[in-house]
Structure formats: structure tokens, C-alpha cells
XYZ file of C-alpha atoms in Angstrom:
521
model
C 54.500 68.243 100.902
C 50.854 66.746 101.207
C 48.800 68.163 98.232
C 45.893 68.168 100.984
C 47.944 70.268 103.212
C 48.651 72.939 100.695
C 44.835 73.248 99.967
C 44.285 73.931 103.557
C 46.989 76.748 104.002
C 45.411 78.557 100.458
C 41.708 78.183 102.277
C 43.104 80.004 105.514
C 44.944 82.640 103.470
C 41.977 83.941 101.657
C 40.147 85.306 104.537
C 43.356 87.600 105.290
C 42.899 89.807 102.051
C 41.114 93.078 102.583
C 38.355 93.020 100.129
C 37.110 96.357 100.884
C 40.559 98.182 99.784
C 39.480 96.961 96.137
C 37.462 99.827 94.663
C 35.720 97.446 91.968
C 34.947 94.966 95.083
C 32.804 97.728 96.660
C 28.855 97.309 96.258
C 27.446 100.386 94.349
C 25.014 102.504 96.486
C 21.902 101.255 96.432
C 18.274 101.053 98.245
C 16.494 97.783 96.919
C 14.188 97.486 99.791
C 12.875 101.536 99.173
C 12.357 100.820 95.672
C 10.329 97.850 96.473
C 8.213 100.313 98.511
C 8.037 102.806 95.837
C 6.676 100.375 93.350
C 4.448 98.977 95.717
C 2.880 102.290 96.795
C 2.238 103.130 93.368
C 0.364 100.183 92.801
C -1.582 100.354 96.002
C -2.737 104.016 96.183
C -4.012 106.478 93.207
C -2.161 109.334 92.240
C 0.935 108.053 94.024
C 2.544 107.655 90.500
C 2.207 111.486 89.430
C 4.610 112.145 92.787
C 7.132 109.476 91.742
C 7.264 110.555 88.223
C 8.422 113.967 88.991
C 11.066 112.348 90.504
C 12.100 109.031 89.125
C 12.925 107.528 85.873
C 13.346 103.886 84.818
C 17.049 103.931 84.867
C 16.999 105.181 88.423
C 16.134 102.057 89.737
C 19.000 99.711 90.640
C 17.681 96.387 90.353
C 16.829 95.674 86.496
C 13.485 94.382 87.204
C 12.421 97.163 88.875
C 13.237 99.505 86.000
C 11.321 96.948 83.864
C 8.189 97.543 86.092
C 8.396 101.100 86.249
C 8.548 101.152 82.422
C 5.392 99.276 82.424
C 4.098 101.695 84.933
C 4.970 104.456 82.769
C 3.308 103.278 79.559
C 0.022 102.756 81.432
C 0.209 106.281 83.138
C 0.703 107.366 79.321
C -2.497 105.897 78.010
C -4.461 107.271 81.084
C -4.899 103.652 82.292
C -4.914 102.795 86.295
C -1.825 101.604 87.706
C -2.213 98.543 90.181
C -1.042 95.057 90.322
C -3.679 93.754 87.747
C -2.926 96.391 84.875
C 0.904 96.192 85.580
C 0.786 92.251 85.264
C -1.001 92.566 82.045
C 1.324 95.422 80.570
C 4.278 93.223 81.724
C 2.772 90.408 79.840
C 1.983 92.591 76.609
C 5.650 93.861 76.833
C 6.943 90.070 76.803
C 8.781 91.040 80.319
C 6.422 89.329 82.739
C 8.466 86.231 82.823
C 11.961 88.470 83.162
C 10.888 90.238 86.304
C 9.998 86.844 88.025
C 6.211 86.227 87.284
C 3.024 87.795 88.833
C 4.211 86.325 92.217
C 7.061 89.312 92.096
C 4.646 91.968 91.242
C 2.424 90.919 93.812
C 5.222 90.562 96.688
C 5.924 94.402 96.221
C 2.655 95.567 97.595
C 3.678 93.481 100.609
C 6.412 95.968 101.366
C 4.453 98.798 102.179
C 1.329 99.948 104.181
C 0.833 103.499 102.510
C 2.370 105.784 100.237
C 2.443 108.826 102.733
C 6.507 108.447 102.641
C 6.716 107.664 98.650
C 8.151 111.432 98.039
C 11.019 110.941 100.707
C 11.588 107.203 99.612
C 11.802 108.125 96.134
C 14.519 111.075 96.848
C 16.529 108.713 98.346
C 16.420 106.394 95.469
C 17.397 109.398 93.116
C 20.474 110.175 95.429
C 21.464 106.453 95.104
C 21.666 106.897 91.346
C 23.306 110.003 91.376
C 25.855 108.497 93.569
C 26.437 105.813 91.027
C 26.391 108.047 88.182
C 29.084 110.062 89.466
C 31.336 106.618 89.930
C 30.656 105.705 86.295
C 31.505 109.256 85.134
C 34.587 109.512 87.403
C 35.643 105.892 86.355
C 35.472 107.143 82.574
C 37.321 110.452 83.376
C 39.809 108.318 85.018
C 40.111 105.916 81.882
C 40.294 108.843 79.289
C 42.756 110.826 81.344
C 45.259 107.955 81.165
C 45.449 108.313 77.331
C 48.272 110.177 75.982
C 46.374 111.641 73.049
C 43.647 113.062 74.456
C 43.454 117.030 74.726
C 42.952 117.823 78.354
C 40.452 120.548 77.518
C 38.402 118.147 75.506
C 38.896 116.078 78.727
C 37.209 119.209 81.020
C 34.624 119.548 78.413
C 33.606 116.245 78.207
C 33.389 115.597 81.976
C 31.403 119.010 82.682
C 29.240 117.902 80.047
C 28.448 114.615 81.368
C 28.018 116.103 84.904
C 25.556 118.628 83.815
C 23.239 115.756 81.982
C 23.321 114.109 85.214
C 21.883 117.758 86.928
C 19.904 118.333 83.784
C 17.874 115.143 83.546
C 17.488 114.499 86.922
C 17.467 117.654 89.218
C 14.942 119.686 88.008
C 13.529 122.924 89.509
C 10.538 122.581 91.364
C 7.326 124.744 90.617
C 7.048 127.923 92.415
C 3.849 129.348 94.271
C 2.531 132.675 93.091
C 3.048 134.447 96.358
C 7.040 133.766 96.171
C 7.098 134.999 92.167
C 5.189 137.940 93.403
C 7.412 139.268 95.916
C 10.432 139.003 93.338
C 8.164 140.640 90.353
C 7.380 143.326 92.770
C 11.083 143.968 93.776
C 12.086 143.871 90.007
C 9.538 146.682 89.325
C 10.512 148.587 92.095
C 14.028 148.471 90.933
C 13.295 149.481 87.503
C 10.751 152.382 88.973
C 13.615 153.933 91.140
C 16.301 153.181 88.278
C 14.436 155.955 86.237
C 15.598 154.520 82.631
C 13.824 153.427 79.628
C 16.879 150.143 79.268
C 15.818 147.429 81.421
C 18.226 145.185 79.819
C 21.776 144.822 78.132
C 21.871 147.978 76.054
C 22.632 147.674 72.069
C 24.377 151.075 71.743
C 21.663 152.013 69.111
C 18.673 154.404 70.956
C 16.085 153.560 68.164
C 16.360 149.890 68.618
C 16.711 150.093 72.403
C 13.335 152.198 72.605
C 11.179 149.176 70.731
C 13.149 146.483 72.769
C 14.037 148.178 76.096
C 17.559 146.422 75.648
C 18.420 142.736 75.216
C 16.238 141.090 78.350
C 17.846 138.298 80.341
C 16.623 134.502 79.406
C 15.942 135.593 75.637
C 16.872 134.029 72.956
C 17.783 136.722 69.993
C 18.129 135.651 66.527
C 19.804 137.930 63.988
C 19.309 136.745 60.376
C 20.284 138.360 57.119
C 21.952 136.838 53.618
C 25.811 136.746 53.021
C 27.833 139.823 53.413
C 24.963 142.169 54.486
C 26.736 142.556 57.753
C 25.299 139.854 60.377
C 29.109 139.897 61.921
C 29.962 143.678 61.777
C 26.290 144.222 63.402
C 26.905 141.695 66.341
C 30.503 142.811 66.942
C 28.905 146.282 67.388
C 26.313 145.010 69.823
C 29.040 143.558 72.012
C 31.362 146.511 71.909
C 28.300 148.868 72.611
C 27.422 146.822 75.752
C 30.897 146.640 77.379
C 31.977 150.080 76.681
C 28.532 151.618 77.747
C 28.731 154.277 80.059
C 26.155 153.939 82.577
C 25.189 150.138 82.005
C 28.192 148.301 80.965
C 27.924 144.599 80.521
C 30.455 141.775 79.653
C 30.223 140.194 76.320
C 31.375 136.515 74.897
C 31.924 136.543 71.582
C 32.055 132.975 70.035
C 33.038 132.972 66.397
C 32.659 129.833 64.723
C 33.568 131.343 60.960
C 36.297 133.727 61.590
C 39.605 133.590 63.592
C 40.297 135.859 67.165
C 42.580 137.898 65.456
C 40.222 138.920 62.606
C 37.342 139.564 65.089
C 39.836 141.999 66.855
C 40.619 143.493 63.602
C 37.076 144.348 62.988
C 36.330 145.740 66.448
C 39.552 148.001 66.334
C 38.362 149.350 62.915
C 34.869 150.127 64.297
C 36.196 151.946 67.134
C 38.991 154.056 65.773
C 37.527 154.636 62.529
C 40.214 153.133 60.320
C 39.186 151.196 57.301
C 39.565 147.587 57.815
C 41.305 146.977 54.821
C 44.230 149.117 55.785
C 44.331 147.658 59.288
C 43.981 143.719 57.866
C 47.020 144.737 55.335
C 49.062 146.861 57.920
C 49.441 149.738 55.540
C 48.622 152.448 57.926
C 50.150 155.936 58.019
C 51.686 157.159 60.767
C 48.965 159.262 61.980
C 46.509 156.616 61.660
C 48.788 154.223 63.686
C 48.709 156.393 66.511
C 44.944 157.172 66.335
C 44.937 153.174 66.286
C 46.613 153.431 69.607
C 44.429 156.189 71.239
C 41.252 155.751 69.929
C 41.200 151.973 69.525
C 43.279 149.929 71.773
C 43.537 152.486 74.578
C 39.597 151.957 74.918
C 39.367 148.237 74.144
C 42.198 147.353 76.867
C 39.408 148.277 79.312
C 36.245 146.716 77.282
C 35.022 143.043 79.428
C 34.757 141.547 75.856
C 35.867 137.625 75.648
C 36.209 136.132 72.436
C 36.375 132.253 71.743
C 37.321 130.850 68.129
C 36.974 127.619 68.695
C 35.499 125.633 65.324
C 32.362 123.607 65.109
C 31.639 124.233 68.766
C 29.029 121.859 70.054
C 26.646 122.907 72.630
C 27.997 120.958 75.485
C 31.112 123.056 75.304
C 29.140 126.229 74.782
C 27.467 125.918 77.933
C 30.238 124.943 80.206
C 32.538 128.052 78.541
C 29.442 130.187 79.057
C 28.869 129.088 82.640
C 32.264 129.917 83.494
C 32.317 133.240 81.634
C 29.151 134.377 83.386
C 30.157 133.072 86.963
C 34.174 133.953 86.401
C 33.826 137.178 84.635
C 30.253 138.861 85.112
C 29.190 138.541 81.156
C 26.038 140.095 80.458
C 25.239 138.759 76.848
C 26.656 135.952 74.738
C 26.534 136.377 70.780
C 27.417 133.189 68.632
C 28.358 133.533 64.879
C 26.568 131.577 63.445
C 24.000 129.166 64.869
C 24.296 126.728 61.458
C 27.886 126.349 62.230
C 27.504 124.696 65.411
C 27.668 121.138 65.570
C 25.155 119.018 67.642
C 25.641 116.013 69.554
C 27.043 113.965 66.416
C 25.434 110.696 67.038
C 24.318 110.506 63.289
C 20.879 109.377 64.039
C 19.235 112.626 63.458
C 19.144 114.525 59.863
C 20.507 118.461 60.000
C 17.217 120.198 60.595
C 16.610 117.771 63.718
C 20.137 118.759 64.610
C 19.374 122.438 64.531
C 16.078 122.598 66.114
C 17.799 120.710 69.378
C 20.610 123.268 69.124
C 17.859 126.216 69.253
C 16.192 124.478 71.987
C 19.371 124.279 73.912
C 20.282 128.025 73.451
C 16.914 128.878 74.836
C 17.650 126.573 77.670
C 21.146 128.410 78.221
C 19.762 131.637 78.324
C 17.511 130.760 80.926
C 19.983 128.777 82.851
C 22.227 131.662 82.984
C 19.965 134.418 82.933
C 21.521 136.290 80.386
C 20.293 137.257 76.668
C 21.802 134.917 74.119
C 22.027 136.667 70.619
C 22.639 134.178 67.739
C 23.455 134.860 64.104
C 21.838 132.809 61.389
C 21.537 132.110 57.967
C 18.863 132.829 55.706
C 17.911 130.387 52.797
C 17.859 131.600 49.208
C 14.198 131.748 48.813
C 14.657 135.427 49.485
C 16.395 135.806 46.199
C 13.631 133.563 44.005
C 10.952 136.201 44.856
C 9.477 137.371 41.759
C 7.533 140.343 43.208
C 10.843 142.228 43.666
C 10.043 142.160 47.471
C 13.455 141.091 49.179
C 12.719 141.776 52.826
C 13.340 138.596 54.436
C 10.400 136.653 56.374
C 10.390 134.347 58.969
C 9.819 131.380 56.617
C 13.154 132.508 55.260
C 15.041 130.998 58.369
C 17.478 128.234 56.944
C 17.206 124.371 58.133
C 14.750 124.526 60.881
C 11.394 125.950 61.820
C 12.243 125.424 65.432
C 14.318 128.575 65.237
C 11.497 130.837 65.134
C 9.504 129.083 67.504
C 12.140 129.285 70.122
C 13.628 132.425 69.684
C 11.811 135.459 71.774
C 12.964 137.983 69.264
C 13.962 137.384 65.798
C 15.306 140.281 63.530
C 16.280 140.880 60.097
C 19.133 142.694 58.570
C 18.197 143.885 54.955
C 20.041 146.507 52.705
C 18.668 147.813 49.614
C 22.054 148.498 48.131
C 22.644 144.442 48.684
C 20.202 144.178 45.503
C 21.368 147.062 43.497
C 18.539 149.353 44.798
C 20.860 152.417 45.229
C 17.919 155.198 45.492
C 14.796 155.768 47.621
C 11.400 156.402 46.273
C 12.641 160.184 46.664
C 15.417 159.375 44.381
C 18.001 160.068 46.921
C 20.893 157.875 48.038
C 20.562 155.223 50.130
C 23.854 154.297 50.518
C 24.476 152.127 53.886
C 20.543 152.283 54.746
C 19.733 149.159 56.842
C 16.628 148.093 57.544
C 16.359 146.181 61.000
C 13.093 144.302 60.892
C 11.693 142.793 64.123
C 9.642 140.163 62.792
C 9.018 138.578 66.229
C 8.941 139.913 69.374
C 7.766 137.783 72.203
C 7.457 140.292 74.910
C 6.870 143.725 72.788
C 6.018 145.549 69.714
C 7.209 144.748 66.026
C 8.884 147.495 64.068
C 11.516 148.286 61.541
C 14.311 150.529 62.590
C 16.719 152.188 60.184
C 20.457 152.163 60.690
C 23.425 153.484 58.807
C 25.847 151.101 57.609
C 29.539 152.299 57.460
C 30.737 148.818 56.237
C 34.428 149.684 55.621
C 34.898 150.882 59.267
C 32.717 148.039 60.274
C 30.036 150.116 62.161
C 26.377 150.762 62.215
C 24.746 154.151 63.491
C 21.504 155.350 64.039
C 19.921 156.541 60.416
C 21.333 160.224 60.106
C 23.952 160.325 62.617
C 26.836 160.336 60.171
C 25.439 164.228 59.283
C 26.921 164.860 63.030
C 30.348 163.621 62.746
C 32.379 163.819 65.963
C 32.983 161.187 68.894
C 35.439 158.954 67.314
C 33.011 156.184 66.665
C 31.824 156.371 70.154
C 28.153 155.515 70.017
C 27.617 157.086 73.838
C 29.437 160.401 72.890
C 27.824 162.970 75.301
C 26.749 160.662 77.781
C 27.979 160.625 81.431
C 29.070 157.300 83.046
C 27.187 156.125 85.925
C 28.278 156.903 89.750
C 30.021 153.876 90.893
C 30.489 152.500 87.764
C 30.033 148.841 86.512
C 33.094 147.812 87.999
C 34.742 146.812 84.378
C 37.574 149.673 84.483
C 39.993 146.696 85.108
C 38.815 144.388 82.732
C 40.818 143.361 79.462
C 39.809 142.102 76.327
C 40.391 137.987 76.416
C 40.707 135.798 73.473
C 40.214 131.950 74.114
C 41.643 129.936 71.504
C 41.246 126.478 70.373
C 42.026 124.183 73.651
C 45.426 122.575 72.768
C 47.864 122.404 75.498
C 50.583 122.372 72.883
C 49.884 126.027 72.109
C 53.254 127.903 72.861
C 51.128 130.643 73.970
C 49.182 128.860 76.514
C 48.132 130.850 79.603
C 45.094 129.020 81.537
C 43.000 128.801 78.697
C 43.151 132.762 77.842
C 45.804 134.793 76.417
C 45.871 138.608 76.286
C 45.114 140.041 72.807
C 48.656 141.021 71.128
C 48.635 144.574 71.862
């Protein structure tokens, strides 16, 4: 066959290929003309850049030259310099990028694309929409690629996908400002609701009246730090808070406990000990008498089976995983308080470019952001440095400067509380010579929206319980801090709730059941 004839047939065959059916042959979403119009409008009208910078970042532009020009504009604005054709050209020259974008003529040409900046905000939002579409395509491609890997854990993939999508939302879809009239309406409605409620507790109850008298409950959007030296009782206190919130007869709230230090089984044993008043040691070893076993079933398991408490014992949890899990727990199960045990065990971005202090600072900021986003209080336990032990004046009461690894923790927190037990330092009697066994000082060292105070509780750590000081002299109530209180009519709707435990996300777990498994009782 003639070679020229074969070439001719090949040429005629090519147009029949359906290029649109090839996914990677499609042109990414873009709006180049609008990008030119926005950049041109910024250089023509003073103040236009302030409108655009609230919506767009340099990476939102599809054309690389436009990204470079917008970066130059951002640098000029940071120096409070005017943004026009001449200043942008000079800034690009100093950056060594003028030739890369096509020279001065390319900058000047942008201003010919627009007459005024009247529609600049609408144009900027369209550019943002196109960028988000491109990001969704990119993220979807990464998820597809990772999903084909046999070694990938499916829940790791879900967490990764959710964190990437959240990053797009968090970085590019920010909440706009509110006018005071709109905020006033919402504020007055809340004040009216609290006034009609006729109760001092405005947040999630702690279960300790003396503490609630100062805090009025844990407030939504607040980051609360509870810090102490090891073995003082941080975890026991936090689990008391979770149990008290979930079992409160009038204002029950679901509680999520993220334990990075202990397994879910150990956490449940501690809650059972506090609820049933059976020593933790006996429960842990299984050395229970017959009457204790009956007490465990009736006073412990029977009540806890109805408690909306959710436990996650995933080790080295990072902030992206935490945020994803908390979002599901709040939206799907109505969780009203989040407890993390403890902050220094969380992992950061893991990019290796930051030291541990910077990493902890980022985690504390993200925890505050999580509380604001989900409108629930976040309680994070924290370790204290050894500086407490080094003091020579005999005063071992913790201070804000004792918070371990980062000063950002005290800055980000709305409330910082310290637990202090004199007997921890072998101080076994008070100034009156009386035994202070179990005496625990809860010192509120920072309270952004209230007063500072020190509340005395009594720790009964063999039962993993904390009680208002003096309450041990009035036994009865079977470990229930709400004995004698009437449940609220209409209830909190948690009667059918269960105690859930979320294990590490491994699909090969033989007890796997959609991410959650019922506790083994």
C-alpha cells in the first residue's frame, strides 16, 4: 500500500476521536477574562484591592502570571503603598518577575480590560468559584489514586478526604461580618431565653454546684484548659465532668471523650468505678464479690447504658482527625461537650518544619477554632512543667507560667484551671491540724468571661470520684452527684442513648461496626 495513502487515512481517522470523553482532556474551570478585569480594576481604583483581598488569594488565579501580579499587589498593600500600573510594574521588577509575566506591556494591557470597579466583588467571587471547582477536581483525583492502594486504611482515607475538603472551606469560604442590629436580635433572644429559663447554669453543667456557681457551666465556644502534675487526678476529674454532663437530670448533654493516653476499656472501668462506688482496683482485676457484682450491674451499667458518652482512644490523634470526628459527633449525636486527654499527646501537621512549641501553639489555636465552629465547649487536659517542683518557697500551687511547652495555651484558652492536692506534696494536715486527705483545690487562674476563684473539692481517687468538699459527710446517693434533683419535664431526649466506644480505625477489626461498637456490657 502506498505510504502516502496510509498517512491520509490516519489523518482522516483522528477527528472521529471523542476528546470530551477523556477526563484529563477537559479544560479546568477558569475565568481568565474576569481575572484580567479584576487585576485591571485594582490598579485603576483606589480601595478596590481591599474588596478583593477579602475574597481571593494569589492561588485562586488560574493564570500563573496573574498569580505573580496579585502577589506583587499584596506586597504593595502590606507596605501601605498605592497599587497602580507604575507601582505594580516596579514591584514586579524588584521581585525579578517582570519578564516572567510578559513585561510592562502585559501589566498595562490589564487596565484596558475594565472601565470601572463597580462589579469587582461579583467578578472576584466567580474567580473563587472556579478555583474551588479546580480544587475539588484535584482533591477527587488524589482520593481516587489513594483509594486504589490496597495498603490504605479506609478510615485514614476518610479523615484525609475530609481534612482536605475542610481546608478548602476554612481557607477560602470565610464568614462575613455582621451588622450590630443582626447581632443585637440574636443576643436579646438569648437573654430572654436565659431569663425565662430561671436557672443560674447557662452552659453545660459540671455537676459540682460550687464550681457551677463561678462558671455558670461550660460555655459554648469556650476552650477550657485543665492542668495539673501527673497523678493528681486530671483524667478522673475530666471523666467526672463527662459523666455529670451526660447524666444531668435537667440539662443532659452528650459528652465526647478523646483519650490519647488510655484505652477505651480503661476509661470505661474508671467511669464504672465512679458510678458504682466500687474500687477501681477491684474492677480492673475482676476480683468482685457477689454483692459487688450486683451493685456494678444496678448502679453502674444500668445507668451508664443510657448515658450519651462517646469514647475515642485513637492514639496520636491529629487536629484534622479530631475536627472530622467532632463534627460528626455534634451533628449526628448532639454532643454538647468535647474532652481531650491530653493536649500534649496530640500530633500536629507532621511536616517536620516546626518545633514542638510551635506545634502545640497551632494545636491550641485549632482547638479554640473547633469550639467556635461547633458552638460547644472544648475541655483539654494539659501537663504542667517541672518548674512547680523546683520552687523553694514551698508554694506548689500551679501558675499560668507552669503550662508545659507553649505560652500560647494560656493565650488561646478562655479558662485555665489548675488542680492541686496538698497531700501530693506530703502535706497531710491543714493549718488547723486536721486531715486534708483528698482535699483538692480547683484554681481558676484565667477566666475571660468571669471571676477568678479557688474551689475546694474532695477527691476519692480509689473510686475515681470528685465531690463538693464536705459531701462525703452526707453519704447516700450511690455516687450520683444529682441525688434529689428532679429531671426536667420533656427531658433531654437521651433516654435511648448508649455509651459508644470508637476504636482505632482499622477495617480488619473483627468487631467492626460502622466505626462504633457497643461497649461490652
